[in-house]
Short mmCIF file of C-alpha atoms in Angstrom, two decimals:
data_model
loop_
_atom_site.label_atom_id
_atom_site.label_comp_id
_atom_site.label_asym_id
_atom_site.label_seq_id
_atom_site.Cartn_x
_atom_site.Cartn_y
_atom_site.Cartn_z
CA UNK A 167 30.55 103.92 212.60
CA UNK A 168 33.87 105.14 214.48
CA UNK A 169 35.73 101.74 212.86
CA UNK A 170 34.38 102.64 209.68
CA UNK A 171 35.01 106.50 209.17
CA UNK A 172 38.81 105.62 210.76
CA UNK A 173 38.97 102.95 207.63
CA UNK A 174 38.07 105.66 204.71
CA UNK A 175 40.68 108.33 206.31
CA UNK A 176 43.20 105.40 206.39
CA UNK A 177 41.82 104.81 202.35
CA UNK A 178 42.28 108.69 201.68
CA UNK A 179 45.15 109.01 203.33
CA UNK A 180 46.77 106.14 201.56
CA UNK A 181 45.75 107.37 198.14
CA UNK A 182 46.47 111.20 198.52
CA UNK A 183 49.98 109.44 199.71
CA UNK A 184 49.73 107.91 196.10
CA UNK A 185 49.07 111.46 194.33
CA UNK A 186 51.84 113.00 196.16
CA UNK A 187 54.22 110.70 195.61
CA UNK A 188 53.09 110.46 191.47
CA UNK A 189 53.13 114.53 191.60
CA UNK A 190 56.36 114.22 193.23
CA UNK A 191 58.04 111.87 190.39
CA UNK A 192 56.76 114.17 187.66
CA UNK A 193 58.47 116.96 188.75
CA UNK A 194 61.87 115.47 189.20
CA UNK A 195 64.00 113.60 186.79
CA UNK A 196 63.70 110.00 184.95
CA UNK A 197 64.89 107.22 187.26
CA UNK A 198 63.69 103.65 188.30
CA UNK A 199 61.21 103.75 191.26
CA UNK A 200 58.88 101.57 193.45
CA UNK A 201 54.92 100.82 192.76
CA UNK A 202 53.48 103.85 194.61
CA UNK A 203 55.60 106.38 192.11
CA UNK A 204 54.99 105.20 188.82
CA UNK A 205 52.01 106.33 186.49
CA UNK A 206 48.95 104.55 186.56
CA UNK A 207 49.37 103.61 182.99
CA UNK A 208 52.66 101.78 184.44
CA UNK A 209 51.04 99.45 186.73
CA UNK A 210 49.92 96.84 184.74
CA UNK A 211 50.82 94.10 187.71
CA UNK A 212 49.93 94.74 190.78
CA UNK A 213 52.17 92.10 192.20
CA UNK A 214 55.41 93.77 190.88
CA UNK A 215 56.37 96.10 193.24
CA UNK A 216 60.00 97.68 192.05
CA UNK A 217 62.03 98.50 188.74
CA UNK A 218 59.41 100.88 187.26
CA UNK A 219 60.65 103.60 184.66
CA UNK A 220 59.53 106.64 185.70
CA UNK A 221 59.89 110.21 184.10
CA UNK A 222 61.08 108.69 180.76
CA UNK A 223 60.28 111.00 178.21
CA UNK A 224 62.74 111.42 175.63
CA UNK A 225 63.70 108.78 173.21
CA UNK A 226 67.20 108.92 174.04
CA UNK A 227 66.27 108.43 177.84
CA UNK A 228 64.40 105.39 176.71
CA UNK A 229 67.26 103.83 175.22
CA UNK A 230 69.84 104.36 177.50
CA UNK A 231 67.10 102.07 179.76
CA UNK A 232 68.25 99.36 177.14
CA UNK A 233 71.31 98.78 179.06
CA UNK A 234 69.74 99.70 182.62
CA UNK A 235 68.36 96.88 185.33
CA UNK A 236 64.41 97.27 185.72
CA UNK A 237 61.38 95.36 185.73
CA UNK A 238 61.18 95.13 181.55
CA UNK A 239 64.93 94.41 181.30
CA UNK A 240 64.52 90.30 180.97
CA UNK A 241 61.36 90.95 178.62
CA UNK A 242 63.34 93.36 176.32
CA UNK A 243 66.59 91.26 176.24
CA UNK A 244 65.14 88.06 175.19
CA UNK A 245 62.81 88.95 172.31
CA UNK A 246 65.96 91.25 171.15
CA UNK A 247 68.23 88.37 171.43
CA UNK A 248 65.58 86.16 169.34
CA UNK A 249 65.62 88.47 166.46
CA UNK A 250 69.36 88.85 166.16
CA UNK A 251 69.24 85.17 166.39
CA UNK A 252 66.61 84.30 163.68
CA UNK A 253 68.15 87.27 161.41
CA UNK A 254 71.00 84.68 161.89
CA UNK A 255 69.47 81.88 160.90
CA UNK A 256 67.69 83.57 158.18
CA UNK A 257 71.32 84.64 156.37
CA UNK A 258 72.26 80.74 157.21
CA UNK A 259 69.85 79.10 155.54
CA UNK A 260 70.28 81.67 152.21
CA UNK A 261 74.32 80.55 152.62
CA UNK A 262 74.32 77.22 153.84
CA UNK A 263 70.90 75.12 152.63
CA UNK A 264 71.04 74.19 148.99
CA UNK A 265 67.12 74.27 147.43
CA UNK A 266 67.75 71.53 145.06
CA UNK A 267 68.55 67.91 145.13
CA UNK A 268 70.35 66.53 142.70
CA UNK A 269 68.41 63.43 141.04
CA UNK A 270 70.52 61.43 139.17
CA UNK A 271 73.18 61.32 142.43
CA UNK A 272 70.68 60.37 144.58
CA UNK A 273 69.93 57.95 142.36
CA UNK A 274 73.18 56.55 142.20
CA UNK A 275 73.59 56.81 146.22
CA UNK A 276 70.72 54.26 146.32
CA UNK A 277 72.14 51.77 143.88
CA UNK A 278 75.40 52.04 146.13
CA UNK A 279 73.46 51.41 149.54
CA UNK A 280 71.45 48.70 148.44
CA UNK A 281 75.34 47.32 146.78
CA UNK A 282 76.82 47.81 150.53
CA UNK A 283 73.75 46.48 152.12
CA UNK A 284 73.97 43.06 149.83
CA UNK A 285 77.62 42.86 149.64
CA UNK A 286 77.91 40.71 152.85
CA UNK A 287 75.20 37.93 151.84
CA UNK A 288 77.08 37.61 148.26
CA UNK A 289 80.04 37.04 150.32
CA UNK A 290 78.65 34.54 152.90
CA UNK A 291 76.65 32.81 149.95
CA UNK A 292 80.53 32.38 148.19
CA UNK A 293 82.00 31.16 151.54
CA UNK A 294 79.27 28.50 151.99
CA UNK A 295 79.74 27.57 147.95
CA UNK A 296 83.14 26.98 148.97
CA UNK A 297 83.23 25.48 151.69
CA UNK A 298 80.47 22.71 149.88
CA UNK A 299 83.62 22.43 147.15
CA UNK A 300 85.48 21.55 149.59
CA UNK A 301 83.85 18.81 151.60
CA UNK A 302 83.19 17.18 148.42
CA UNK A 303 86.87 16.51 147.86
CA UNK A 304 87.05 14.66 151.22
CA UNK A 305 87.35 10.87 151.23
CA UNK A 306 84.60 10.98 153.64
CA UNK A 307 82.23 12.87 151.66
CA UNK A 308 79.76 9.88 151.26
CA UNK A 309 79.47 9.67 155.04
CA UNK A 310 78.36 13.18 155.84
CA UNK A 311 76.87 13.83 152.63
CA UNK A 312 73.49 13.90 153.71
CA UNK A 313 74.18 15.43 156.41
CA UNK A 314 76.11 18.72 154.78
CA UNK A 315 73.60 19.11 152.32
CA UNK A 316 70.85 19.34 155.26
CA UNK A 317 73.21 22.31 156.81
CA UNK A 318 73.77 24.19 153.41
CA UNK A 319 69.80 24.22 152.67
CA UNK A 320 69.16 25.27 156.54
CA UNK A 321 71.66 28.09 156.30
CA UNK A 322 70.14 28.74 152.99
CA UNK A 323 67.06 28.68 154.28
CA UNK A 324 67.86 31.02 157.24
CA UNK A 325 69.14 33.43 154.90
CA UNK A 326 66.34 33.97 153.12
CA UNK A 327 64.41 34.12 156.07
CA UNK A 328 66.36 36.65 157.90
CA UNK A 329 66.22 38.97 154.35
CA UNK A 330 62.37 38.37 154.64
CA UNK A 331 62.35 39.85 158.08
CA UNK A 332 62.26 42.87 159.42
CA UNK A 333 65.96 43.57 159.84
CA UNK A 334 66.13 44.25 156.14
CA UNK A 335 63.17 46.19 155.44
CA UNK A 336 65.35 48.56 153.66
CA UNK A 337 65.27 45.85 150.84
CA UNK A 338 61.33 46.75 150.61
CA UNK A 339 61.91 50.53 151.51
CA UNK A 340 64.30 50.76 148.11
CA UNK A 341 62.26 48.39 145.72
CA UNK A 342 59.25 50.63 146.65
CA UNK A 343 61.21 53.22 146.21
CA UNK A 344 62.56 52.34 142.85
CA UNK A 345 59.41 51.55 141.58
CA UNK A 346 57.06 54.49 142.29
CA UNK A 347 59.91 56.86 140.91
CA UNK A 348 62.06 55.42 138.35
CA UNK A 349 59.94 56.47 136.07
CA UNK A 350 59.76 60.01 137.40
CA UNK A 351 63.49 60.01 137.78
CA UNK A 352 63.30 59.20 133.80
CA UNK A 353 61.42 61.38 132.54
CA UNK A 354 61.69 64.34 134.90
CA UNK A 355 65.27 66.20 134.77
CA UNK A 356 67.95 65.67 136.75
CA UNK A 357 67.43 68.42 139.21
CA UNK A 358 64.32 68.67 141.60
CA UNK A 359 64.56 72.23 143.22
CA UNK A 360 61.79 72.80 146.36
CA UNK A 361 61.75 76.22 147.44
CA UNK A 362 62.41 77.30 150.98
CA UNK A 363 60.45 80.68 150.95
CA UNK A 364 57.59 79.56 153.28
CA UNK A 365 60.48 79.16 156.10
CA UNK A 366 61.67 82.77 155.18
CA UNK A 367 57.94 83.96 155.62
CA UNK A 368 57.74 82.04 158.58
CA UNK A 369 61.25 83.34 160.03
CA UNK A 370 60.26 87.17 158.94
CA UNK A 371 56.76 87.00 160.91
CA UNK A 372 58.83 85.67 164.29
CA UNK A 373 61.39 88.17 163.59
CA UNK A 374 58.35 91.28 163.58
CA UNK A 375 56.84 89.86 166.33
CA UNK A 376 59.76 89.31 168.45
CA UNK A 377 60.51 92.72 167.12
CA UNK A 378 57.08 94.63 168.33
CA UNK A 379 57.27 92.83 171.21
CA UNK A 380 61.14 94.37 171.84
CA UNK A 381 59.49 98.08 170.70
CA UNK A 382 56.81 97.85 173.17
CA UNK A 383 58.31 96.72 176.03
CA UNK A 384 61.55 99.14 175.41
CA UNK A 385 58.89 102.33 174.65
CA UNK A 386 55.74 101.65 176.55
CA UNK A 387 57.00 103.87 179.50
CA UNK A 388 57.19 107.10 177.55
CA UNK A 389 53.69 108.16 178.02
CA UNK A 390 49.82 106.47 177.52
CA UNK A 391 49.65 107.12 173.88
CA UNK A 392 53.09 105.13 173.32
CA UNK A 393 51.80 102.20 175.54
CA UNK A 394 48.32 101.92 173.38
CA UNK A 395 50.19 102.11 169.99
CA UNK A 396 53.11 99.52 171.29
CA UNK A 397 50.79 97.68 173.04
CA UNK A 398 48.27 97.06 169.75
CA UNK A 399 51.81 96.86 167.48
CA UNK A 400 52.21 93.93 169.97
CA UNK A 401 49.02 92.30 169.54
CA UNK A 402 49.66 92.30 165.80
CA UNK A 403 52.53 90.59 166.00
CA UNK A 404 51.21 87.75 167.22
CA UNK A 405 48.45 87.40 164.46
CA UNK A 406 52.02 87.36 162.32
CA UNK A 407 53.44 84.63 164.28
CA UNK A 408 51.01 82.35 164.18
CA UNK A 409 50.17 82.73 160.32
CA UNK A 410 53.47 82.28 159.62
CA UNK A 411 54.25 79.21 161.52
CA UNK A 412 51.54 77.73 159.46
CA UNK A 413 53.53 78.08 155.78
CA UNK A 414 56.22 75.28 155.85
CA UNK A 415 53.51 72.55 157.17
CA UNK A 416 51.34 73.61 154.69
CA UNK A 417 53.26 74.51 152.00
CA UNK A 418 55.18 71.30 152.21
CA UNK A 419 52.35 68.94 153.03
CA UNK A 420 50.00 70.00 150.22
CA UNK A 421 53.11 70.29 147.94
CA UNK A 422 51.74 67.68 145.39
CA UNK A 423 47.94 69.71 145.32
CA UNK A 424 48.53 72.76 143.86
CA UNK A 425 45.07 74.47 144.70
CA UNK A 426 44.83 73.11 147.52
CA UNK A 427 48.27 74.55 148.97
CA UNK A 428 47.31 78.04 147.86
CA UNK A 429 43.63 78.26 149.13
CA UNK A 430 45.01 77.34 152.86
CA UNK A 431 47.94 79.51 152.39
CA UNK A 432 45.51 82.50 150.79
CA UNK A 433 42.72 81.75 153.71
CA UNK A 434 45.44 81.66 156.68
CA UNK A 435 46.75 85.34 154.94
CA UNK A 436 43.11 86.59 154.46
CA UNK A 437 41.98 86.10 158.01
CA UNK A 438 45.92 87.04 159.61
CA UNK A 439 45.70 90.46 157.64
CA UNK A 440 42.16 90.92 159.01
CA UNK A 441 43.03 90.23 162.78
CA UNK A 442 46.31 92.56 162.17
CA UNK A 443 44.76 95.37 160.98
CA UNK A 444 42.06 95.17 163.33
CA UNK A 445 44.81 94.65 166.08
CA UNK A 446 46.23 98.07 165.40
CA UNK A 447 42.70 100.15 165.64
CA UNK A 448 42.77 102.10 169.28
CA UNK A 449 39.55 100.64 169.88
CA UNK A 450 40.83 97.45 170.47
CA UNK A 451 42.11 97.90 174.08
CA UNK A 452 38.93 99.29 175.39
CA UNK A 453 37.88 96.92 178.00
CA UNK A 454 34.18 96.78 176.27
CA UNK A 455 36.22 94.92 173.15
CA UNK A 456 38.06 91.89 175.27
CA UNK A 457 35.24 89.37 174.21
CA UNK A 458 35.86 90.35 170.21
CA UNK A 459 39.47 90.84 170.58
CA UNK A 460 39.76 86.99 171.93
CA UNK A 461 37.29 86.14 169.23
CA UNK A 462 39.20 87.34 166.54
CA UNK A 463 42.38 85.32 167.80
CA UNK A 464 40.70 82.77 168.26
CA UNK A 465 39.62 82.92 164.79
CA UNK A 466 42.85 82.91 163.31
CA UNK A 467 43.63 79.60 165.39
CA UNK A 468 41.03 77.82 164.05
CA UNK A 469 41.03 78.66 160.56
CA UNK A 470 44.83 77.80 161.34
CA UNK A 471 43.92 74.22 162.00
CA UNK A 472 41.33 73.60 159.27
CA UNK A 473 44.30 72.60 157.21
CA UNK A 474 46.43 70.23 159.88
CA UNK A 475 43.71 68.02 160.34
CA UNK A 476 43.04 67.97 156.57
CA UNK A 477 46.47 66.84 156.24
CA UNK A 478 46.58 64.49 158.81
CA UNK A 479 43.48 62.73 157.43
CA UNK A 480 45.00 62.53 154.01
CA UNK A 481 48.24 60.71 155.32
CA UNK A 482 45.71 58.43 157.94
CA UNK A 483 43.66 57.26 155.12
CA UNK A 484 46.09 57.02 152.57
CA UNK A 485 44.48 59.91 150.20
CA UNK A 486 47.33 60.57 149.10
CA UNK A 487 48.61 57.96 146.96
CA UNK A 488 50.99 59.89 144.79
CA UNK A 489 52.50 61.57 147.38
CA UNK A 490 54.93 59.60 150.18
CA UNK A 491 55.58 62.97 151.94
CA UNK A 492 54.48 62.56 155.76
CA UNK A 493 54.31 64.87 158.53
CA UNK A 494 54.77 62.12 161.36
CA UNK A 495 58.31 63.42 161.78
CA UNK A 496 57.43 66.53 162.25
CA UNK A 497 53.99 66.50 164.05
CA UNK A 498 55.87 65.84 167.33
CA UNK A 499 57.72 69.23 167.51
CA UNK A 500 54.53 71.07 166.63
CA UNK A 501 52.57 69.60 169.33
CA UNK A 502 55.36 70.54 171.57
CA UNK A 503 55.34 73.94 170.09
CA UNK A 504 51.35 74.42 171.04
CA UNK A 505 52.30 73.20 174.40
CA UNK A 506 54.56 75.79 175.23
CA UNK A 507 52.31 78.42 174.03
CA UNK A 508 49.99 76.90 175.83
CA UNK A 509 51.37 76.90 179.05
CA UNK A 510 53.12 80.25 178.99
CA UNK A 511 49.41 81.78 178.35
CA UNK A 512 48.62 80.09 181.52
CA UNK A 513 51.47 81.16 183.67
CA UNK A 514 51.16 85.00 182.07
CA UNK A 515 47.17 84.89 183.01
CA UNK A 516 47.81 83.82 186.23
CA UNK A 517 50.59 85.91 187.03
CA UNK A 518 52.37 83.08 188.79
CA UNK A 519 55.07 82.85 190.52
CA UNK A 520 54.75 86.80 191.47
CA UNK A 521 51.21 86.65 193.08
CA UNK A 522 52.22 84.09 195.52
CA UNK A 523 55.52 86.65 196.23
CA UNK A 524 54.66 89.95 195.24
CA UNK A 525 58.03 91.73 195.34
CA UNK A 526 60.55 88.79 194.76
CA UNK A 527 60.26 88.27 190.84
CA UNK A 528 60.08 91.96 190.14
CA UNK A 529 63.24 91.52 188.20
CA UNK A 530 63.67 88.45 186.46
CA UNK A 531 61.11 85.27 186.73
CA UNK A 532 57.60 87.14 186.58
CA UNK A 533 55.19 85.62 184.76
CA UNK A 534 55.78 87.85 181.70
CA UNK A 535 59.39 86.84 181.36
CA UNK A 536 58.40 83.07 181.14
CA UNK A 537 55.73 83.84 178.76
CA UNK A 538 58.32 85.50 176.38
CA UNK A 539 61.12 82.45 177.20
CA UNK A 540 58.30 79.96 176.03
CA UNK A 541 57.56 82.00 172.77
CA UNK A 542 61.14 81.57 171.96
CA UNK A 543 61.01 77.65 172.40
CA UNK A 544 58.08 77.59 170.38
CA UNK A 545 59.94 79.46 167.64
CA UNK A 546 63.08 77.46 167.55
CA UNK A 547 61.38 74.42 167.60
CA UNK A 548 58.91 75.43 164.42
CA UNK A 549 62.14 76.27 162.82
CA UNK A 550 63.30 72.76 163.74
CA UNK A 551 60.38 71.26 162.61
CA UNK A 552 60.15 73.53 159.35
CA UNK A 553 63.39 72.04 157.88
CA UNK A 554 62.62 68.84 158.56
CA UNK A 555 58.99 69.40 156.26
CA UNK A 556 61.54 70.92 153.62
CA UNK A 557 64.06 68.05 153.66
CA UNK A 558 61.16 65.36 153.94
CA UNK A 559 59.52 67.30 150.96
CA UNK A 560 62.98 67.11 149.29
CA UNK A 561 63.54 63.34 149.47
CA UNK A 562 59.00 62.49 148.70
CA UNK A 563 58.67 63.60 145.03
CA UNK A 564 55.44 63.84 143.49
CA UNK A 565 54.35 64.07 139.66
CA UNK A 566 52.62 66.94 139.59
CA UNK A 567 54.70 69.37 141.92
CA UNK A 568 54.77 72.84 141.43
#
């Protein structure tokens, strides 16, 4: 009983400590303090022990923390570096990235590279013609007649072999080629224009969310009702993201299917706008609402993938046979994008490394800070992968395109 009444003092003691050293903070000006003197709303790790924001309060106060060294400084420094650099790449590809392809050169390029590709057998074909001249004119033609002729029809014979083989699959690559689009390339005018705006939808819904995520982290320390609305601002975001990411895949695989394009992109916008607006409701962060708050995630994911394996079974089975588009050199960078997510969920769930060194990755290399570095892999490489959908779409023409 002695043990145990000497344990609950130690308990009080420890928490009235707490009290007086929160009371303390509030009465004295903003600076960055340790675990014990930060706000409860504050603590949202117990493992990270230093660089809290205390005593905040004014905007300008907040901002000047922009530029200071705490525990938020490597989570508000990358996501504002990844929208500076997206706004970037956003005014580069409205500068730099023509929309249209010009039909009739392309055309013409082909004609040219097959020309290069066949110049060297017309010349070895002449050489051997030649050189068969020649032998003819020699006194001892009759002798090694039979014997020249056999060489002339195995190197002819070798020839035609090695342009049968796979070393000059281009040959097949360009008849196909000519013959499932000629006649497009006839009738059709000269210019074939694809539009880009599903990477600009998908490079404005990183930019917000990178952007939230920059306003909550930067704000959240002002008081409890900042770090709800940032904190459901920031939740939203990532309903944005992941919409968004889905447009150039989609929009560029079902390029040839009108309908079809628009009912994914119109279902993947429908449920998005639902989880967003749900996202910013203060109910939503009530512990009571974790289950339906996954759920509704969740939800967007899978309506999100209803359309990927759609595509993918189309290009398996050959579905689609007026359409040569294909997303195999693409798919790679999205798997690697899922991955990444993937993982930094992981890490940011189990709060590793910091648990297993509370105190040492207060700064920089918490869990949270690796989270955010893999979001911005993720991003650049569905930006990667999004022009290479728009080029691929640029170069597999279909008939009834829209």
């Amino acid at each position: 009983m002695g043990k145990t009444k000497q344990a609950k003092q130690k308990i009080n003691t420890l928490s009235q400590k707490q009290k007086d050293q929160e009371n303390f903070s509030e009465k004295i000006c903003h600076f960055i303090g340790d675990h014990l003197q930060a706000p409860q709303f504050l603590k949202d790790n117990k493992y990270i022990k230093q660089g809290y924001r205390i005593n905040f309060k004014s905007t300008r106060e907040i901002l000047k923390s922009f530029f200071m060294i705490h525990n938020e400084s490597i989570n508000i420094w990358t996501h504002f570096l990844g929208v500076i650099t997206l706004i970037f790449l956003t005014f580069f590809l409205l500068t730099q990235y023509n929309h249209s392809i010009d039909l009739q050169q392309w055309k013409q390029r082909m004609i040219q590279n097959v020309n290069n590709q066949l110049e060297p057998i017309y010349k070895q074909m002449k050489e051997m013609d030649e050189a068969f001249n020649e032998q003819m004119n020699e006194r001892f033609f009759e002798k090694y007649k039979d014997e020249l002729i056999g060489k002339i029809e195995n190197l002819r014979y070798e020839l035609i072999q090695q342009i049968d083989s796979h070393q000059f699959d281009w040959i097949d690559f360009y008849m196909d080629d000519y013959i499932n689009k000629n006649e497009f390339l006839i009738e059709k005018s000269n210019t074939h224009v694809v539009s880009r705006w599903p990477i600009f939808v998908f490079l404005l819904s990183a930019i917000l969310c990178l952007l939230f995520s920059t306003l909550f982290h930067l704000f959240y320390c002002k008081n409890p009702k900042y770090f709800q609305f940032f904190l459901r601002l920031d939740f939203a975001g990532v309903s944005l993201l992941v919409s968004g990411s889905t447009f150039p895949p989609f929009y560029y695989g079902f390029y040839c299917n009108f309908y079809l394009a628009y009912f994914y992109l119109s279902l993947v916008t429908i449920v998005s706008a639902f989880v967003f607006l749900v996202s910013i409701q203060e109910f939503i962060n009530k512990p009571e609402y974790f289950a339906f708050r996954s759920f509704i995630q969740g939800l967007l994911g899978f309506f999100s993938s209803i359309p990927i394996g759609h595509l993918i079974y189309l290009e398996v089975f050959k579905e689609n046979n007026n359409d040569t588009y294909s997303t195999a050199n693409s798919i790679g960078y999205y798997l690697v994008v899922c991955f990444c997510y993937l993982i930094g969920l992981i890490i940011f769930a189990l709060r590793c490394p910091e648990r297993y060194k509370p105190g040492h990755f207060d700064i920089c290399g918490a869990s949270h800070q690796l989270w955010h570095v893999m979001v911005l892999i993720g991003i650049g490489l569905t930006y990667v992968a999004s022009i290479i959908n728009f080029y691929t779409r640029k170069i597999n023409i279909c008939k009834d395109g829209f």
